[in-house]
GROMACS .gro file of C-alpha atoms in nm:
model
  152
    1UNK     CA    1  -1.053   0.864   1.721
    2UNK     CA    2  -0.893   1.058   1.444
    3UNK     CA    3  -1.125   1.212   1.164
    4UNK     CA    4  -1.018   1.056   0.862
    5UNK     CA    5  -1.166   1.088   0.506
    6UNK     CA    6  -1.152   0.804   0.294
    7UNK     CA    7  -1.193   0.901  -0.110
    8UNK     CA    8  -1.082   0.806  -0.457
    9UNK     CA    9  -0.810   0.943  -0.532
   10UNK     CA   10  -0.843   1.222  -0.812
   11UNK     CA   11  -0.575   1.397  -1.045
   12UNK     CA   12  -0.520   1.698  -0.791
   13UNK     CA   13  -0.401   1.456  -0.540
   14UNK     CA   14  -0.104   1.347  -0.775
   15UNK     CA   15   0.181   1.553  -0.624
   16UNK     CA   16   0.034   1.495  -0.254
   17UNK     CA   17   0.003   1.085  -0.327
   18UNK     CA   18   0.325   1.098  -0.491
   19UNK     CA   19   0.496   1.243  -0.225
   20UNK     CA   20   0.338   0.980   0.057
   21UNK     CA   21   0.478   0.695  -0.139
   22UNK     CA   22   0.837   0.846  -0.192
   23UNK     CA   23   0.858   0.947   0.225
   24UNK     CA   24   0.662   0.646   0.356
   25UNK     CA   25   0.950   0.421   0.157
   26UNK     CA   26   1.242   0.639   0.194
   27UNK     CA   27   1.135   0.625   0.611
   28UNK     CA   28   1.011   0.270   0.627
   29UNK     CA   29   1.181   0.099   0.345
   30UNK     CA   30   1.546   0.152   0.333
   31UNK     CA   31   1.670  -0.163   0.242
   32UNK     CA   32   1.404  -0.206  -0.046
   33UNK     CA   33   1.543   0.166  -0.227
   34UNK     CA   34   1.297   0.285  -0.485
   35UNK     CA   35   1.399   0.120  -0.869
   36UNK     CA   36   1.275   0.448  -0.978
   37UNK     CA   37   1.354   0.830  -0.880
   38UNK     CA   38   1.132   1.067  -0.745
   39UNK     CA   39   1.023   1.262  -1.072
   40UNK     CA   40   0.927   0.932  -1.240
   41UNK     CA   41   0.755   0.821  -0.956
   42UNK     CA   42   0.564   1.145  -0.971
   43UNK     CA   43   0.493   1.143  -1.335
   44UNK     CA   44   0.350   0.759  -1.293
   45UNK     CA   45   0.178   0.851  -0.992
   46UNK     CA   46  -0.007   1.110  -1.231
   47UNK     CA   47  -0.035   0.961  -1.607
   48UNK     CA   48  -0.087   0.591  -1.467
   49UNK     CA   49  -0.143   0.533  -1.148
   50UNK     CA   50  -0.458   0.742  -1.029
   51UNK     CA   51  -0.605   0.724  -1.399
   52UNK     CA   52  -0.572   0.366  -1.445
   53UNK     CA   53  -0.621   0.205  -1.036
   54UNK     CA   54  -0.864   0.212  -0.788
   55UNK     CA   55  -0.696   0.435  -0.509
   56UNK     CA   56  -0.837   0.557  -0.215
   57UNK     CA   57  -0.689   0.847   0.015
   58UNK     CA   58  -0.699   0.877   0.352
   59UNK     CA   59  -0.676   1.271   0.403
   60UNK     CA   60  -0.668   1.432   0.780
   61UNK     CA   61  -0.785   1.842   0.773
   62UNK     CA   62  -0.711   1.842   0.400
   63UNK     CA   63  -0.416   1.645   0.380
   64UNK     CA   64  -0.328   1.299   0.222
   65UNK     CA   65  -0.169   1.058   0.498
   66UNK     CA   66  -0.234   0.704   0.343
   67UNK     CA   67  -0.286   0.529  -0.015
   68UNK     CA   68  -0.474   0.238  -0.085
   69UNK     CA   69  -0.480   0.090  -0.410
   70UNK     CA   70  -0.644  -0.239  -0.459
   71UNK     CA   71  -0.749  -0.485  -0.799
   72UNK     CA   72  -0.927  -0.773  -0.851
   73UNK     CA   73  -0.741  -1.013  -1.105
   74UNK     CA   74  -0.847  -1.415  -1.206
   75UNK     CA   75  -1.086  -1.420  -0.903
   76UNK     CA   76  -0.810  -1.310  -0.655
   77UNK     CA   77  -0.793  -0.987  -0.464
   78UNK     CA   78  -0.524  -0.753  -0.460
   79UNK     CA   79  -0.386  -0.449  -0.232
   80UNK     CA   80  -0.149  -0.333  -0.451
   81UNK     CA   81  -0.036  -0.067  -0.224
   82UNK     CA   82  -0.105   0.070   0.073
   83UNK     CA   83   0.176   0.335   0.259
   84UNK     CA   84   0.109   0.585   0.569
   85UNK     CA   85   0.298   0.905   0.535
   86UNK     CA   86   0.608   0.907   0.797
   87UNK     CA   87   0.450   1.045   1.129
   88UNK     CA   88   0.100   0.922   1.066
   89UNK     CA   89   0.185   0.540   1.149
   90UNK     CA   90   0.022   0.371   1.434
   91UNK     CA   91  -0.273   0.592   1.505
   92UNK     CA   92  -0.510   0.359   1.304
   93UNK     CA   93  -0.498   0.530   0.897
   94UNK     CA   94  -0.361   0.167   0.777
   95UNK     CA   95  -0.597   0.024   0.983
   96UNK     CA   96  -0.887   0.227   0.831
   97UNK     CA   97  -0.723   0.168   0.466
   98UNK     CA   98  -0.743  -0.178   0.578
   99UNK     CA   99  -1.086  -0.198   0.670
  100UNK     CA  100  -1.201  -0.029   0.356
  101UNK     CA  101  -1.020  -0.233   0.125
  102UNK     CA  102  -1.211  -0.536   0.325
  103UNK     CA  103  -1.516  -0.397   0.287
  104UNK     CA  104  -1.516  -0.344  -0.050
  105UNK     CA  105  -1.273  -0.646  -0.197
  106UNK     CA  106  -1.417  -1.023  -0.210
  107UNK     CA  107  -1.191  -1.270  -0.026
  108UNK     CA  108  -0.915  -1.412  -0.098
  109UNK     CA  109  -0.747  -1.102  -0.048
  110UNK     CA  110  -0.379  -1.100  -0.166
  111UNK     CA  111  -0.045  -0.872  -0.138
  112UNK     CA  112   0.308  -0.888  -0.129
  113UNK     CA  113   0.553  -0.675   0.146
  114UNK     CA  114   0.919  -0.723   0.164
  115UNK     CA  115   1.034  -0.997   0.423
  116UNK     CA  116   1.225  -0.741   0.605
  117UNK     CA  117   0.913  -0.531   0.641
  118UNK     CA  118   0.906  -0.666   0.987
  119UNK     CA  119   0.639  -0.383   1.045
  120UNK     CA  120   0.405  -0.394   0.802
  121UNK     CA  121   0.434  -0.780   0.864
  122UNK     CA  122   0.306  -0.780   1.200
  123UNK     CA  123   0.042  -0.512   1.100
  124UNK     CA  124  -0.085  -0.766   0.835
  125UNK     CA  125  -0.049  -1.078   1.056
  126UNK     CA  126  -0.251  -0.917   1.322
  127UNK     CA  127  -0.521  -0.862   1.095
  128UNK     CA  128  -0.570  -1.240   1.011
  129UNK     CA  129  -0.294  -1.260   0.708
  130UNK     CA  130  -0.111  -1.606   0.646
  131UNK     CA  131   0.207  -1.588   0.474
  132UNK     CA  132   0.144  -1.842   0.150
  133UNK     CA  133   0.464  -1.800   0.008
  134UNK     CA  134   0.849  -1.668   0.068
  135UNK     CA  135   1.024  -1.529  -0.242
  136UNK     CA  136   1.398  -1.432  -0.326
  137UNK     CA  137   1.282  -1.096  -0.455
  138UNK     CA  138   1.385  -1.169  -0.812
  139UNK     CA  139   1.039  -1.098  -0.967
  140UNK     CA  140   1.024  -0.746  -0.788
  141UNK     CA  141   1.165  -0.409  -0.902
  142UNK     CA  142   1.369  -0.363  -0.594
  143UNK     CA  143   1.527  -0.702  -0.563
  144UNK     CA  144   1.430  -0.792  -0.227
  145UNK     CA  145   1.298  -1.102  -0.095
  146UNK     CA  146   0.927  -1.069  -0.044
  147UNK     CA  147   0.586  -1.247   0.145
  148UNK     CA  148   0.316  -1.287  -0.005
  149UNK     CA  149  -0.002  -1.263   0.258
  150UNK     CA  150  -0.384  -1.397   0.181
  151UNK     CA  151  -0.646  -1.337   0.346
  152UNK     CA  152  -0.945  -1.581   0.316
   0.00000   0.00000   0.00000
């Protein structure tokens, strides 16, 4: 099994969490391009993101290879994002994420991926997510028809 660390996310992982986010989209996502560029995402990442959300890192020999970051909002669970760096997928970091987030979250758990995610579907699906509803994408940044999943 590969040793992973799971921790919250502090302000020295900024630049390293930033840079997951921008390569696990650019790699996985390229139908869904980012609404913002790279430097804003990094300046978020740093003055809102870690500061203000729960996120969790999943670091191998010093290095951050996953993001979780989950709420809880009107009684309903959220992952609000969870990304693998590029090269890192399928060895079981979203599946540890995963786990966490289930540990700690109360059910229903809740979050959206883009209906062409066809991955990240499947990942979620085989992890006992039910799509509850189909969108056009308009209420996203990135335009894209979405899924939302739940988890009860």
């Amino acid at each position: 099994k590969l040793d992973i660390l799971l921790r919250s996310a502090t302000s020295e992982d900024a630049s390293a969490v930033a840079q997951v986010l921008i390569q696990s989209r650019a790699e996985h996502l390229p139908f869904a391009p980012s609404a913002h560029s790279p430097d804003d995402l990094r300046t978020w990442v740093a003055d809102r993101f870690i500061p203000t959300t729960d996120v969790i890192v999943a670091e191998h020999e010093g290095q951050v290879i996953g993001v979780l970051a989950t709420s809880c909002r009107q009684g309903t669970s959220w992952i609000d994002q969870m990304y693998v760096q590029p090269g890192w997928t399928g060895v079981g970091v979203g599946k540890q994420l995963l786990d966490h987030a289930h540990q700690r979250l109360p059910r229903p758990i809740r979050l959206y991926t883009f209906q062409a995610n066809v991955g990240a579907r499947r990942f979620y699906e085989r992890h006992g997510y039910q799509a509850i509803e189909l969108t056009d994408g308009q209420t996203n940044e990135e335009r894209c028809p979405d899924v939302l999943y739940e988890l009860r």
